[in-house]
Amino acid sequence: MDRFRTRFEVRDERFRRVNGDEWTECLWTGGRWLEGPAWFAAGRYLLFSDIPNDRLLRWDEATGAIGVFRQPAGYANGHTVDRRGRLVSCEQGGRRVTRTEADGTDTVLAERWRGKRLNSPNDVVEHSDGSIWFTDPSYGIDSDYEGHRAESEIGGNHVYRVDPHDGEVRRVADDFGQPNGLAFSPDESLLYVVDTRAAHLRRFAVSEGGALRGGEVFATCDTGSFDGVRLDDAGRVWVAAHDGLHCFDPDGTLLGKLHLPEVVANFTFGGPRRNQLYICASNSLFSLRINVNGARYPGW
């Protein structure tokens, strides 16, 4: 399957303006469970995880070539690119969050909270103040499939913030079943966090200094569960689900869906105008260009 016809499903008339390529490309297939795509604009390449195979793959936009970027990779799951162009990774196997420096060495940003080992960091974003925010469910310690089976030292699955000044790991939310994807609104005043176990997406107000308020349910998944989440520059919220990507208005209305043939884990906006969707879905990496631009955050 090199490509297939793109299918947008309109649930609300406001979504009718959203469209894109007639055909969706399959850039690569052959993984066990793909996750965490991260776009590197300067190099015109995409990194993404094949978690059970413990490898990080690299797709080159200029040549279309796929190669192994790192193996072993600590059973890495989600990634982000910080404002200095460095890779930040959630390593389920190592139970830590790391940053890859320009010389290729790794800096550990988080591996313990109050002296106890983290469970298995899953997804990560950076705030413009330099803080790193990540979710820590139990998937990497539940079995040996995508990590190493172990007991939780913390006894819960939480959301954390790494302080940009002293590096302290602070818990910012503690009432999740399995926290997963997370993303800021374009002005960073809101934080959206998926709870995959509850099959819903929650929304928090972000206070100065990193405290969270609220946490009401913003949207509930009607097909399977939610996973990764991203926002576009209009504030619409796109969430990965079992049947594709679901798109919500900031008022919480389900506007429509982009259907995919495999269960979608995570995705990102890339390309020079942030209007190229790169989608990790089960075994395959898909891509299409749409007439919507990914959010541009302060400091970029």
GROMACS .gro file of C-alpha atoms in nm:
model
  300
    1MET     CA    1   0.000   0.000   0.000
    2ASP     CA    2   0.187   0.307  -0.127
    3ARG     CA    3  -0.109   0.541  -0.100
    4PHE     CA    4  -0.485   0.549  -0.050
    5ARG     CA    5  -0.761   0.801  -0.100
    6THR     CA    6  -0.784   1.058   0.179
    7ARG     CA    7  -1.114   1.058   0.367
    8PHE     CA    8  -1.226   1.350   0.582
    9GLU     CA    9  -1.553   1.297   0.768
   10VAL     CA   10  -1.745   1.619   0.839
   11ARG     CA   11  -1.937   1.620   1.169
   12ASP     CA   12  -1.977   1.999   1.188
   13GLU     CA   13  -2.002   2.248   0.902
   14ARG     CA   14  -1.700   2.436   1.036
   15PHE     CA   15  -1.489   2.136   0.939
   16ARG     CA   16  -1.594   2.147   0.575
   17ARG     CA   17  -1.318   2.401   0.505
   18VAL     CA   18  -1.052   2.154   0.622
   19ASN     CA   19  -0.908   1.939   0.345
   20GLY     CA   20  -0.582   1.843   0.181
   21ASP     CA   21  -0.417   1.596  -0.054
   22GLU     CA   22  -0.650   1.366  -0.242
   23TRP     CA   23  -0.416   1.076  -0.165
   24THR     CA   24  -0.249   0.989   0.166
   25GLU     CA   25   0.099   0.840   0.130
   26CYS     CA   26   0.235   0.545   0.320
   27LEU     CA   27   0.599   0.647   0.365
   28TRP     CA   28   0.703   0.323   0.536
   29THR     CA   29   0.559   0.011   0.691
   30GLY     CA   30   0.713  -0.276   0.885
   31GLY     CA   31   0.721  -0.166   1.246
   32ARG     CA   32   0.567  -0.343   1.543
   33TRP     CA   33   0.414  -0.034   1.709
   34LEU     CA   34   0.515   0.311   1.584
   35GLU     CA   35   0.505   0.619   1.805
   36GLY     CA   36   0.638   0.965   1.879
   37PRO     CA   37   0.711   1.140   1.544
   38ALA     CA   38   0.930   1.451   1.580
   39TRP     CA   39   1.004   1.685   1.288
   40PHE     CA   40   1.350   1.844   1.253
   41ALA     CA   41   1.299   2.144   1.026
   42ALA     CA   42   1.667   2.231   0.981
   43GLY     CA   43   1.753   1.881   0.861
   44ARG     CA   44   1.426   1.809   0.681
   45TYR     CA   45   1.386   1.474   0.851
   46LEU     CA   46   1.149   1.295   1.084
   47LEU     CA   47   1.241   1.076   1.379
   48PHE     CA   48   0.995   0.822   1.516
   49SER     CA   49   0.994   0.521   1.748
   50ASP     CA   50   0.934   0.153   1.683
   51ILE     CA   51   0.894   0.071   2.051
   52PRO     CA   52   0.882  -0.312   2.070
   53ASN     CA   53   1.183  -0.334   1.836
   54ASP     CA   54   1.366  -0.085   2.062
   55ARG     CA   55   1.476   0.142   1.782
   56LEU     CA   56   1.445   0.501   1.670
   57LEU     CA   57   1.400   0.545   1.294
   58ARG     CA   58   1.478   0.839   1.066
   59TRP     CA   59   1.288   0.933   0.748
   60ASP     CA   60   1.465   1.176   0.514
   61GLU     CA   61   1.236   1.414   0.326
   62ALA     CA   62   1.487   1.486   0.049
   63THR     CA   63   1.557   1.124  -0.043
   64GLY     CA   64   1.266   0.932   0.109
   65ALA     CA   65   1.516   0.697   0.273
   66ILE     CA   66   1.440   0.523   0.604
   67GLY     CA   67   1.720   0.419   0.834
   68VAL     CA   68   1.792   0.331   1.195
   69PHE     CA   69   1.888   0.643   1.390
   70ARG     CA   70   1.943   0.468   1.725
   71GLN     CA   71   1.925   0.108   1.845
   72PRO     CA   72   1.892   0.022   2.127
   73ALA     CA   73   1.688   0.330   2.208
   74GLY     CA   74   1.571   0.268   2.564
   75TYR     CA   75   1.232   0.162   2.429
   76ALA     CA   76   1.170   0.529   2.355
   77ASN     CA   77   0.811   0.639   2.304
   78GLY     CA   78   0.727   1.009   2.264
   79HIS     CA   79   0.967   1.282   2.152
   80THR     CA   80   0.979   1.655   2.104
   81VAL     CA   81   1.227   1.900   1.956
   82ASP     CA   82   1.319   2.181   2.194
   83ARG     CA   83   1.371   2.544   2.097
   84ARG     CA   84   1.743   2.483   2.042
   85GLY     CA   85   1.674   2.200   1.798
   86ARG     CA   86   1.762   1.918   2.037
   87LEU     CA   87   1.579   1.587   2.066
   88VAL     CA   88   1.398   1.525   2.395
   89SER     CA   89   1.286   1.164   2.444
   90CYS     CA   90   1.072   0.959   2.680
   91GLU     CA   91   1.256   0.631   2.740
   92GLN     CA   92   1.018   0.368   2.870
   93GLY     CA   93   1.294   0.113   2.918
   94GLY     CA   94   1.524   0.348   3.106
   95ARG     CA   95   1.229   0.502   3.291
   96ARG     CA   96   1.361   0.849   3.220
   97VAL     CA   97   1.340   1.161   3.004
   98THR     CA   98   1.658   1.248   2.815
   99ARG     CA   99   1.789   1.520   2.585
  100THR     CA  100   2.031   1.447   2.302
  101GLU     CA  101   2.294   1.720   2.284
  102ALA     CA  102   2.456   1.858   1.969
  103ASP     CA  103   2.758   1.631   2.018
  104GLY     CA  104   2.537   1.321   2.046
  105THR     CA  105   2.566   1.273   2.420
  106ASP     CA  106   2.258   1.233   2.638
  107THR     CA  107   2.157   1.447   2.933
  108VAL     CA  108   1.909   1.296   3.179
  109LEU     CA  109   1.635   1.548   3.252
  110ALA     CA  110   1.417   1.332   3.476
  111GLU     CA  111   1.435   0.981   3.617
  112ARG     CA  112   1.307   1.010   3.974
  113TRP     CA  113   1.039   1.187   4.172
  114ARG     CA  114   1.097   1.224   4.546
  115GLY     CA  115   1.370   0.963   4.520
  116LYS     CA  116   1.151   0.702   4.351
  117ARG     CA  117   1.201   0.583   3.995
  118LEU     CA  118   0.951   0.699   3.737
  119ASN     CA  119   0.723   0.438   3.578
  120SER     CA  120   0.778   0.478   3.203
  121PRO     CA  121   0.766   0.834   3.059
  122ASN     CA  122   0.539   0.840   2.756
  123ASP     CA  123   0.502   1.181   2.588
  124VAL     CA  124   0.673   1.516   2.632
  125VAL     CA  125   0.640   1.885   2.542
  126GLU     CA  126   0.845   2.197   2.612
  127HIS     CA  127   0.707   2.527   2.744
  128SER     CA  128   0.856   2.857   2.628
  129ASP     CA  129   0.992   2.914   2.981
  130GLY     CA  130   1.219   2.614   2.923
  131SER     CA  131   1.029   2.371   3.144
  132ILE     CA  132   0.974   2.015   3.023
  133TRP     CA  133   0.634   1.854   3.079
  134PHE     CA  134   0.576   1.479   3.048
  135THR     CA  135   0.331   1.201   3.125
  136ASP     CA  136   0.427   0.887   3.314
  137PRO     CA  137   0.187   0.592   3.271
  138SER     CA  138   0.278   0.230   3.341
  139TYR     CA  139   0.295   0.084   2.988
  140GLY     CA  140   0.673   0.032   2.991
  141ILE     CA  141   0.668  -0.161   3.319
  142ASP     CA  142   0.347  -0.357   3.262
  143SER     CA  143   0.531  -0.618   3.050
  144ASP     CA  144   0.850  -0.683   2.859
  145TYR     CA  145   0.687  -0.595   2.525
  146GLU     CA  146   0.779  -0.226   2.521
  147GLY     CA  147   1.002  -0.193   2.824
  148HIS     CA  148   1.095  -0.401   3.127
  149ARG     CA  149   0.837  -0.554   3.359
  150ALA     CA  150   0.863  -0.404   3.707
  151GLU     CA  151   0.659  -0.283   4.000
  152SER     CA  152   0.580   0.087   4.021
  153GLU     CA  153   0.781   0.260   4.292
  154ILE     CA  154   0.554   0.564   4.286
  155GLY     CA  155   0.225   0.374   4.300
  156GLY     CA  156   0.041   0.595   4.050
  157ASN     CA  157   0.049   0.738   3.700
  158HIS     CA  158   0.099   1.114   3.692
  159VAL     CA  159   0.193   1.425   3.494
  160TYR     CA  160   0.519   1.604   3.574
  161ARG     CA  161   0.706   1.929   3.507
  162VAL     CA  162   1.085   1.966   3.507
  163ASP     CA  163   1.177   2.310   3.640
  164PRO     CA  164   1.404   2.499   3.396
  165HIS     CA  165   1.608   2.660   3.674
  166ASP     CA  166   1.683   2.391   3.930
  167GLY     CA  167   1.587   2.078   3.735
  168GLU     CA  168   1.346   1.963   4.006
  169VAL     CA  169   1.080   1.718   3.892
  170ARG     CA  170   0.742   1.836   4.022
  171ARG     CA  171   0.415   1.649   3.999
  172VAL     CA  172   0.147   1.873   3.847
  173ALA     CA  173  -0.147   1.629   3.814
  174ASP     CA  174  -0.211   1.307   4.007
  175ASP     CA  175  -0.565   1.194   3.922
  176PHE     CA  176  -0.512   1.005   3.594
  177GLY     CA  177  -0.560   0.641   3.505
  178GLN     CA  178  -0.305   0.630   3.222
  179PRO     CA  179  -0.189   0.981   3.118
  180ASN     CA  180  -0.065   0.980   2.762
  181GLY     CA  181  -0.041   1.252   2.496
  182LEU     CA  182  -0.019   1.616   2.601
  183ALA     CA  183  -0.003   1.952   2.424
  184PHE     CA  184  -0.027   2.324   2.499
  185SER     CA  185  -0.267   2.566   2.335
  186PRO     CA  186  -0.089   2.810   2.099
  187ASP     CA  187  -0.063   3.077   2.372
  188GLU     CA  188   0.035   2.815   2.633
  189SER     CA  189  -0.248   2.918   2.863
  190LEU     CA  190  -0.404   2.571   2.841
  191LEU     CA  191  -0.266   2.219   2.866
  192TYR     CA  192  -0.451   1.925   2.711
  193VAL     CA  193  -0.374   1.578   2.850
  194VAL     CA  194  -0.510   1.245   2.728
  195ASP     CA  195  -0.616   0.978   2.977
  196THR     CA  196  -0.612   0.665   2.761
  197ARG     CA  197  -0.763   0.441   3.029
  198ALA     CA  198  -1.064   0.672   3.062
  199ALA     CA  199  -1.079   0.726   2.682
  200HIS     CA  200  -1.100   1.102   2.721
  201LEU     CA  201  -0.905   1.425   2.689
  202ARG     CA  202  -0.881   1.675   2.975
  203ARG     CA  203  -0.805   2.048   2.971
  204PHE     CA  204  -0.618   2.246   3.236
  205ALA     CA  205  -0.547   2.617   3.280
  206VAL     CA  206  -0.173   2.682   3.320
  207SER     CA  207  -0.077   2.933   3.589
  208GLU     CA  208   0.247   3.127   3.609
  209GLY     CA  209   0.510   2.905   3.761
  210GLY     CA  210   0.360   2.587   3.620
  211ALA     CA  211   0.063   2.511   3.845
  212LEU     CA  212  -0.245   2.361   3.681
  213ARG     CA  213  -0.608   2.448   3.750
  214GLY     CA  214  -0.929   2.286   3.634
  215GLY     CA  215  -0.883   1.958   3.452
  216GLU     CA  216  -1.235   1.911   3.322
  217VAL     CA  217  -1.306   1.653   3.053
  218PHE     CA  218  -1.279   1.832   2.719
  219ALA     CA  219  -1.365   1.544   2.485
  220THR     CA  220  -1.449   1.173   2.500
  221CYS     CA  221  -1.336   0.922   2.238
  222ASP     CA  222  -1.613   0.745   2.046
  223THR     CA  223  -1.384   0.488   1.880
  224GLY     CA  224  -1.138   0.305   2.101
  225SER     CA  225  -0.917   0.540   2.302
  226PHE     CA  226  -0.721   0.860   2.251
  227ASP     CA  227  -0.341   0.869   2.236
  228GLY     CA  228  -0.135   1.160   2.096
  229VAL     CA  229  -0.265   1.518   2.074
  230ARG     CA  230  -0.160   1.830   1.880
  231LEU     CA  231  -0.312   2.173   1.815
  232ASP     CA  232  -0.326   2.381   1.500
  233ASP     CA  233  -0.276   2.757   1.478
  234ALA     CA  234  -0.651   2.820   1.506
  235GLY     CA  235  -0.661   2.641   1.840
  236ARG     CA  236  -0.836   2.332   1.705
  237VAL     CA  237  -0.743   2.016   1.892
  238TRP     CA  238  -0.641   1.708   1.693
  239VAL     CA  239  -0.630   1.375   1.876
  240ALA     CA  240  -0.516   1.028   1.767
  241ALA     CA  241  -0.778   0.753   1.797
  242HIS     CA  242  -0.841   0.401   1.674
  243ASP     CA  243  -1.007   0.516   1.350
  244GLY     CA  244  -0.780   0.810   1.265
  245LEU     CA  245  -0.748   1.169   1.384
  246HIS     CA  246  -1.038   1.344   1.557
  247CYS     CA  247  -1.054   1.724   1.531
  248PHE     CA  248  -1.227   1.933   1.798
  249ASP     CA  249  -1.313   2.301   1.806
  250PRO     CA  250  -1.182   2.493   2.111
  251ASP     CA  251  -1.543   2.488   2.235
  252GLY     CA  252  -1.527   2.106   2.256
  253THR     CA  253  -1.737   2.025   1.949
  254LEU     CA  254  -1.621   1.727   1.742
  255LEU     CA  255  -1.576   1.894   1.404
  256GLY     CA  256  -1.473   1.591   1.205
  257LYS     CA  257  -1.229   1.309   1.149
  258LEU     CA  258  -0.944   1.214   0.919
  259HIS     CA  259  -0.982   0.839   0.875
  260LEU     CA  260  -0.677   0.611   0.861
  261PRO     CA  261  -0.659   0.234   0.793
  262GLU     CA  262  -0.460   0.154   1.109
  263VAL     CA  263  -0.491   0.250   1.476
  264VAL     CA  264  -0.325   0.590   1.516
  265ALA     CA  265  -0.078   0.628   1.803
  266ASN     CA  266   0.070   0.974   1.751
  267PHE     CA  267   0.134   1.239   1.489
  268THR     CA  268   0.292   1.578   1.432
  269PHE     CA  269   0.275   1.878   1.202
  270GLY     CA  270   0.592   1.925   0.996
  271GLY     CA  271   0.729   2.075   0.679
  272PRO     CA  272   0.839   2.437   0.625
  273ARG     CA  273   0.484   2.567   0.685
  274ARG     CA  274   0.383   2.312   0.952
  275ASN     CA  275   0.106   2.183   0.725
  276GLN     CA  276   0.242   1.835   0.655
  277LEU     CA  277   0.091   1.569   0.877
  278TYR     CA  278   0.318   1.281   0.977
  279ILE     CA  279   0.117   1.002   1.138
  280CYS     CA  280   0.241   0.693   1.323
  281ALA     CA  281  -0.034   0.429   1.304
  282SER     CA  282   0.025   0.075   1.427
  283ASN     CA  283   0.286  -0.060   1.180
  284SER     CA  284   0.305   0.229   0.932
  285LEU     CA  285   0.410   0.590   0.883
  286PHE     CA  286   0.158   0.797   0.682
  287SER     CA  287   0.175   1.151   0.549
  288LEU     CA  288  -0.038   1.409   0.373
  289ARG     CA  289  -0.039   1.784   0.327
  290ILE     CA  290  -0.346   1.970   0.454
  291ASN     CA  291  -0.471   2.330   0.441
  292VAL     CA  292  -0.424   2.370   0.818
  293ASN     CA  293  -0.103   2.477   0.992
  294GLY     CA  294   0.026   2.336   1.318
  295ALA     CA  295   0.043   2.569   1.614
  296ARG     CA  296   0.342   2.804   1.637
  297TYR     CA  297   0.442   2.844   1.998
  298PRO     CA  298   0.615   3.139   2.172
  299GLY     CA  299   0.989   3.132   2.127
  300TRP     CA  300   0.987   2.954   1.793
   0.00000   0.00000   0.00000
